PDB file of C-alpha atoms in Angstrom:
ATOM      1  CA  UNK A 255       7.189  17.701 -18.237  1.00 50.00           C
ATOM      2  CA  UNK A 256       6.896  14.454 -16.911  1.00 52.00           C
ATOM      3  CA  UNK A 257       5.545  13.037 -20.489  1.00 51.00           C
ATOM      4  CA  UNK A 258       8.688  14.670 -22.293  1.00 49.00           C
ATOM      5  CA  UNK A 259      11.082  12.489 -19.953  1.00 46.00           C
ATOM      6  CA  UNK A 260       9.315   9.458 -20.580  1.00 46.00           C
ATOM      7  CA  UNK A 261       9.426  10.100 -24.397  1.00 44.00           C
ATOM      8  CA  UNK A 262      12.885  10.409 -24.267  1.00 45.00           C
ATOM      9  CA  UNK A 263      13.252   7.067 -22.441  1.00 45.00           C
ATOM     10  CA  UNK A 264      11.165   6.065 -24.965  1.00 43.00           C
ATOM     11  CA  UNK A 265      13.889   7.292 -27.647  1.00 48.00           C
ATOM     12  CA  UNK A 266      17.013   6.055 -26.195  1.00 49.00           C
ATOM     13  CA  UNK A 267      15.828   2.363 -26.361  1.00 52.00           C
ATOM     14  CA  UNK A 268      14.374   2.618 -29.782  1.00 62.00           C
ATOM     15  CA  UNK A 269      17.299   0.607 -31.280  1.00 60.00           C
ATOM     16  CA  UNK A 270      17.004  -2.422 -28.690  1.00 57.00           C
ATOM     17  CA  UNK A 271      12.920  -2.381 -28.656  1.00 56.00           C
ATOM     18  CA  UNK A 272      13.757  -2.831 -32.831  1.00 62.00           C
ATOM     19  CA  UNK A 273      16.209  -5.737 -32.151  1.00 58.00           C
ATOM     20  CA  UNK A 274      13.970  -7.618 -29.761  1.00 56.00           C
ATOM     21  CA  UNK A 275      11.300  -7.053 -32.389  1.00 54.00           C
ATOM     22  CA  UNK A 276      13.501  -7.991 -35.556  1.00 56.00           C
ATOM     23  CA  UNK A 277      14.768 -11.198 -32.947  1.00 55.00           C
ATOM     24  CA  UNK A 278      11.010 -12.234 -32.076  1.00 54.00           C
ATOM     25  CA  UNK A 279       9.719 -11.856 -35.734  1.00 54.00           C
ATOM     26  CA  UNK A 280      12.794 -14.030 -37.225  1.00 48.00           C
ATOM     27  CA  UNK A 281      11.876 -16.960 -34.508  1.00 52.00           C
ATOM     28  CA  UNK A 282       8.413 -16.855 -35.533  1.00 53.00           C
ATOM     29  CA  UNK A 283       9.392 -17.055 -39.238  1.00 48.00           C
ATOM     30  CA  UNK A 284      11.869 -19.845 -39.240  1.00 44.00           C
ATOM     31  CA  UNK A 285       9.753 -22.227 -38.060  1.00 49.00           C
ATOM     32  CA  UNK A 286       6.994 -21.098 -40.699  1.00 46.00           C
ATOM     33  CA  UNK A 287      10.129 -21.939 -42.829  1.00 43.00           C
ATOM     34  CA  UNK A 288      10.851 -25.204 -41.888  1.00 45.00           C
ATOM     35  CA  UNK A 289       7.711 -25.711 -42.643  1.00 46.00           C
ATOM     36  CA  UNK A 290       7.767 -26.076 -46.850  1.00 47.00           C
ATOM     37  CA  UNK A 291       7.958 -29.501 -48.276  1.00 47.00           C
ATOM     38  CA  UNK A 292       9.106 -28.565 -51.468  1.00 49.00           C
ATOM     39  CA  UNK A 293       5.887 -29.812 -53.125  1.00 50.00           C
ATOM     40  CA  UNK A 294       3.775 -28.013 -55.383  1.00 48.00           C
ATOM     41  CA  UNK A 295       0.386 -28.619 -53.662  1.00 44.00           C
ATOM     42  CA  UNK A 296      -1.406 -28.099 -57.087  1.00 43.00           C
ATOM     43  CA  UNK A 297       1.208 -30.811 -58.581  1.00 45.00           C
ATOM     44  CA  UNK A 298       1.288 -33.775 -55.692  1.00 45.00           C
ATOM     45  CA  UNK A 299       3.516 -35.907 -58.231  1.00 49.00           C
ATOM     46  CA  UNK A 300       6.652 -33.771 -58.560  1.00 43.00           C
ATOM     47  CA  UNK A 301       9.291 -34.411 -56.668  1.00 48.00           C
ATOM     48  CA  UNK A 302      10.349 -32.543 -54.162  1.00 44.00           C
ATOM     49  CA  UNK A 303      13.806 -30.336 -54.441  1.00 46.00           C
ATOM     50  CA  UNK A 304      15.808 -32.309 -52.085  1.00 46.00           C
ATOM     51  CA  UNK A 305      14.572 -35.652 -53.721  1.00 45.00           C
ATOM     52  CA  UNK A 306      16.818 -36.876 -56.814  1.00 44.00           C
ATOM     53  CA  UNK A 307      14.891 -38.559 -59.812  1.00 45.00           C
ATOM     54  CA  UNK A 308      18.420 -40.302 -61.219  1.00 47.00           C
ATOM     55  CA  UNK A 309      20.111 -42.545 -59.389  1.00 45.00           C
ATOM     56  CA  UNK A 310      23.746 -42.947 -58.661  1.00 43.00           C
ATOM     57  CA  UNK A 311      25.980 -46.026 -58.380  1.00 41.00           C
ATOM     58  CA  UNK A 312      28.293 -46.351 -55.409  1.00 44.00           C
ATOM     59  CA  UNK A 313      31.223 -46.053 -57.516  1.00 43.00           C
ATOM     60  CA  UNK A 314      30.005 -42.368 -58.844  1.00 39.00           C
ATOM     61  CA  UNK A 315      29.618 -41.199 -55.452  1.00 47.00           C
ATOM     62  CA  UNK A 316      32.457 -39.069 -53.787  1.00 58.00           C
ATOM     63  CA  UNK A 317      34.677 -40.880 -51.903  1.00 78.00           C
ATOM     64  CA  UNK A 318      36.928 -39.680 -49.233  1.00 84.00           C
ATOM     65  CA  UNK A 319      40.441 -39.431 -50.192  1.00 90.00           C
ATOM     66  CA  UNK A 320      43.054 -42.326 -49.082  1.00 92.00           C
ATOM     67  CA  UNK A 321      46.355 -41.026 -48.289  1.00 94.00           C
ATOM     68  CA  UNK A 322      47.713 -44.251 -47.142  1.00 95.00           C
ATOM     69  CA  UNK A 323      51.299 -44.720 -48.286  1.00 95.00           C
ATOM     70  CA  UNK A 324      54.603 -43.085 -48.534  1.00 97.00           C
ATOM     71  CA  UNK A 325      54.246 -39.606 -50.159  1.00 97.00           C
ATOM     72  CA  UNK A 326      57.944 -37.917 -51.510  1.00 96.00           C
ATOM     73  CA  UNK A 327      59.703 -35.206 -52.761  1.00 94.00           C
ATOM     74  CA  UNK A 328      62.532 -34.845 -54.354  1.00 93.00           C
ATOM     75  CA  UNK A 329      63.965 -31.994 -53.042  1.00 93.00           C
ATOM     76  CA  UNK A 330      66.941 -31.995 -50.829  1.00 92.00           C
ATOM     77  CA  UNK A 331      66.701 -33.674 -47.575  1.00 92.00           C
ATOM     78  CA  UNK A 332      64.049 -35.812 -49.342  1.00 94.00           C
ATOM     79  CA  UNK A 333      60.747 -34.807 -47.249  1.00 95.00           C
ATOM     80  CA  UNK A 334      58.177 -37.096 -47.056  1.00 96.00           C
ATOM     81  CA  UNK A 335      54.987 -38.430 -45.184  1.00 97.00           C
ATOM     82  CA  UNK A 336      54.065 -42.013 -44.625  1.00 97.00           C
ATOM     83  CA  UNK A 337      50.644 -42.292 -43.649  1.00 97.00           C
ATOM     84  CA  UNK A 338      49.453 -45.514 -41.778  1.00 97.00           C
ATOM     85  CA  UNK A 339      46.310 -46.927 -42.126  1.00 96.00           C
ATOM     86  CA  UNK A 340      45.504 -46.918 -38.024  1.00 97.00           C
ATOM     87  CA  UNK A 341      45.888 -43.175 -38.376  1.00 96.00           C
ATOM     88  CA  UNK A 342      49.235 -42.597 -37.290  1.00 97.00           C
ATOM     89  CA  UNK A 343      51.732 -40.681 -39.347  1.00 96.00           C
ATOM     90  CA  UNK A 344      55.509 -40.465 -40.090  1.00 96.00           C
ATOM     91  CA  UNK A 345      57.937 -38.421 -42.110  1.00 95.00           C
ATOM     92  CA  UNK A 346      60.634 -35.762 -42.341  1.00 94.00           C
ATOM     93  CA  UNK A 347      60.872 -32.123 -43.521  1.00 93.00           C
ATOM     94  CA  UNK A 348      63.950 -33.022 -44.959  1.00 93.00           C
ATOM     95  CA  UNK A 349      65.791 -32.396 -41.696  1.00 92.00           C
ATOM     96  CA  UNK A 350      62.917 -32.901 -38.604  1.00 93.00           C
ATOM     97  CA  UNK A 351      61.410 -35.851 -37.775  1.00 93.00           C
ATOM     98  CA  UNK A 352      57.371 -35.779 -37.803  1.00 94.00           C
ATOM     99  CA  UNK A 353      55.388 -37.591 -35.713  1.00 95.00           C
ATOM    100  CA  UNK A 354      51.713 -37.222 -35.854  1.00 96.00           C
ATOM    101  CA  UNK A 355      48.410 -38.711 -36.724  1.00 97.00           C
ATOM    102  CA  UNK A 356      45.891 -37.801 -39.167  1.00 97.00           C
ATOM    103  CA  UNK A 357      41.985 -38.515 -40.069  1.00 97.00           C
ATOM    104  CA  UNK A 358      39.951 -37.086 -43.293  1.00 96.00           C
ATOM    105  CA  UNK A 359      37.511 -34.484 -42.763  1.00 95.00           C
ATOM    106  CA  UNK A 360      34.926 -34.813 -45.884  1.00 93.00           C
ATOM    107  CA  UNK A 361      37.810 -34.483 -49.197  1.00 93.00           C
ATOM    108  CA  UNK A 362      40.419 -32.762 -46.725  1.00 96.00           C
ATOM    109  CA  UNK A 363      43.402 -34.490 -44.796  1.00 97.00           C
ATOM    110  CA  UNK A 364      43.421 -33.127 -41.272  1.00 97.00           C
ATOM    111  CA  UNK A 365      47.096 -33.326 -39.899  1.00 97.00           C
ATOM    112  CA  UNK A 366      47.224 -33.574 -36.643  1.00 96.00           C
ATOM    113  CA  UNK A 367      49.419 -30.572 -34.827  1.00 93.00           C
ATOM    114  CA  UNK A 368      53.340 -31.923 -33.715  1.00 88.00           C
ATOM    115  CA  UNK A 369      56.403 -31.196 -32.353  1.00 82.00           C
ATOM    116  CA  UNK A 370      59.420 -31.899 -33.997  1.00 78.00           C
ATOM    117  CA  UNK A 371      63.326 -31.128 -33.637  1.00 75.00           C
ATOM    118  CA  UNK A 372      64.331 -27.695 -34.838  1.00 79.00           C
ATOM    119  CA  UNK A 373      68.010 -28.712 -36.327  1.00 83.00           C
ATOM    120  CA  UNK A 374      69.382 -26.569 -39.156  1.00 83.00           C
ATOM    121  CA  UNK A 375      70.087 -28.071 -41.907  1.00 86.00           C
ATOM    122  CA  UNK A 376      72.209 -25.866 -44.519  1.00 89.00           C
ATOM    123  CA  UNK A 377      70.013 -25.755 -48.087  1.00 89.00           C
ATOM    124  CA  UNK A 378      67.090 -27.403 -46.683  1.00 90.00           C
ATOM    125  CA  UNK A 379      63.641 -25.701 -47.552  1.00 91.00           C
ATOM    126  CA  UNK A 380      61.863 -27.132 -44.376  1.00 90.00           C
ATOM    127  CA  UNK A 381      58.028 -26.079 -45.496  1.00 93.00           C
ATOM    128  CA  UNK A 382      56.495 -29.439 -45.023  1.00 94.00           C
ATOM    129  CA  UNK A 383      56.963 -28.597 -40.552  1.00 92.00           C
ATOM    130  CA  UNK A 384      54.475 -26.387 -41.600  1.00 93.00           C
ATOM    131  CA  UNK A 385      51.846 -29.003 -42.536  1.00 95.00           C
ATOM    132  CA  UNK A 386      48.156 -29.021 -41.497  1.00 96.00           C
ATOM    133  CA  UNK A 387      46.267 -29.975 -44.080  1.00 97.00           C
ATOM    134  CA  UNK A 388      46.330 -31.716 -47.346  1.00 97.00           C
ATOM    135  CA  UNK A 389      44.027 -32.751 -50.774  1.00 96.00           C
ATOM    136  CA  UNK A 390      44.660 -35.336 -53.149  1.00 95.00           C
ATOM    137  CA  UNK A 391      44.668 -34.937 -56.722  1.00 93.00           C
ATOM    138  CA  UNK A 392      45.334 -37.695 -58.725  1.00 89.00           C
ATOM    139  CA  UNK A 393      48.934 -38.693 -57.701  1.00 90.00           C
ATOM    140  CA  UNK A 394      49.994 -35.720 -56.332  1.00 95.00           C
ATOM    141  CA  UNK A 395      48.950 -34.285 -52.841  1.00 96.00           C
ATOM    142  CA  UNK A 396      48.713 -30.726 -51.827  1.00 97.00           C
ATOM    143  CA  UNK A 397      50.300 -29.719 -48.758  1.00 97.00           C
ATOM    144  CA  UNK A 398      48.523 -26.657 -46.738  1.00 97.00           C
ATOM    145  CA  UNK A 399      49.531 -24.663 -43.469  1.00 96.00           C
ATOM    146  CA  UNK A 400      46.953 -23.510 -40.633  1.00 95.00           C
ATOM    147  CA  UNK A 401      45.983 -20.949 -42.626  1.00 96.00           C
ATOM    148  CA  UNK A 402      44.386 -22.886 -45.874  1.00 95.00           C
ATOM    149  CA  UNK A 403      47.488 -22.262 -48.430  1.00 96.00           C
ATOM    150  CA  UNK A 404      49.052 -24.676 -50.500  1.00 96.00           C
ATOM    151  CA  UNK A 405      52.815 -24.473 -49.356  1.00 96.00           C
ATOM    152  CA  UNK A 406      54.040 -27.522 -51.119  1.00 95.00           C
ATOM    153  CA  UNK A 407      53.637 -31.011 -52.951  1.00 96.00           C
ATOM    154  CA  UNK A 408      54.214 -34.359 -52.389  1.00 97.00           C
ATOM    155  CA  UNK A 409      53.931 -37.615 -54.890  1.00 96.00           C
ATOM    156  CA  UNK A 410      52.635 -40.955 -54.171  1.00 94.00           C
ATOM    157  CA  UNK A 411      55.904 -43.354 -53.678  1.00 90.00           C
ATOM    158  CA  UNK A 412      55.068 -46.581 -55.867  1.00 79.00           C
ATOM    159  CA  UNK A 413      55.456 -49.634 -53.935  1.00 61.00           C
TER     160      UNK A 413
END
């Protein structure tokens, strides 16, 4: 009897025995991984995947967006943002004040999170409190909440 209670041990911690066993055999694989160059041994002259065979001139490379200005609507209450240059940033949902900063993330606008006043203002559509991230495209920029949707858009003021 003494065999079937140790099979039975045995049983119950099957499933973790197979995840230490799947977790050991994945971090002796990914550094066999790591390993490949890219490079057919049997063809030393190609070029690796990573490795680009055309070049590109600094202007065809991606740039990061620049926001700085005054970006308006013209909806009622005229919302806008002003974005400074030494990161800090200004504006109005048409009826709050905001009074932030902001910094660009890759091709995203990061808004910094603010407080602002919480009048009423009768007809106002106050979205732009809402702000939290934005994208440039061409002359117009996209306004996003927290949660990655596009909940307005503003256009570059000419100065």
């Amino acid at each position: 009897m003494p065999n079937h209670t140790l099979l039975r041990a045995l049983t119950a911690a099957t499933p973790a025995s197979r995840l230490a066993l799947g977790l050991a055999a994945l971090a002796l694989t990914l550094p066999l991984a790591a390993c490949d160059t890219g490079i057919d041994p049997r063809s030393p002259s190609s070029a690796s995947p990573t490795e680009s065979t055309e070049t590109t001139s600094p202007s065809e490379e991606a740039s990061e967006p620049d926001p700085t200005g005054k970006w308006t609507s013209p909806e009622k209450g005229d919302p806008f943002l002003e974005f400074a240059e030494d990161g800090s940033l200004e504006g109005s949902d048409g009826c709050n004040a905001i009074v932030t900063s902001w910094k660009v993330e890759g091709d995203e606008i990061v808004i910094d999170s603010f407080m602002s006043t919480q009048k009423a203002c009768a007809g106002v559509d106050t979205w732009l409190s809402k702000a939290s991230t934005a994208a440039i495209e061409g002359d117009v920029m996209k306004v996003k909440d927290s949660n990655g949707e596009v909940i307005g858009g503003l256009e570059k003021e000419d100065k």
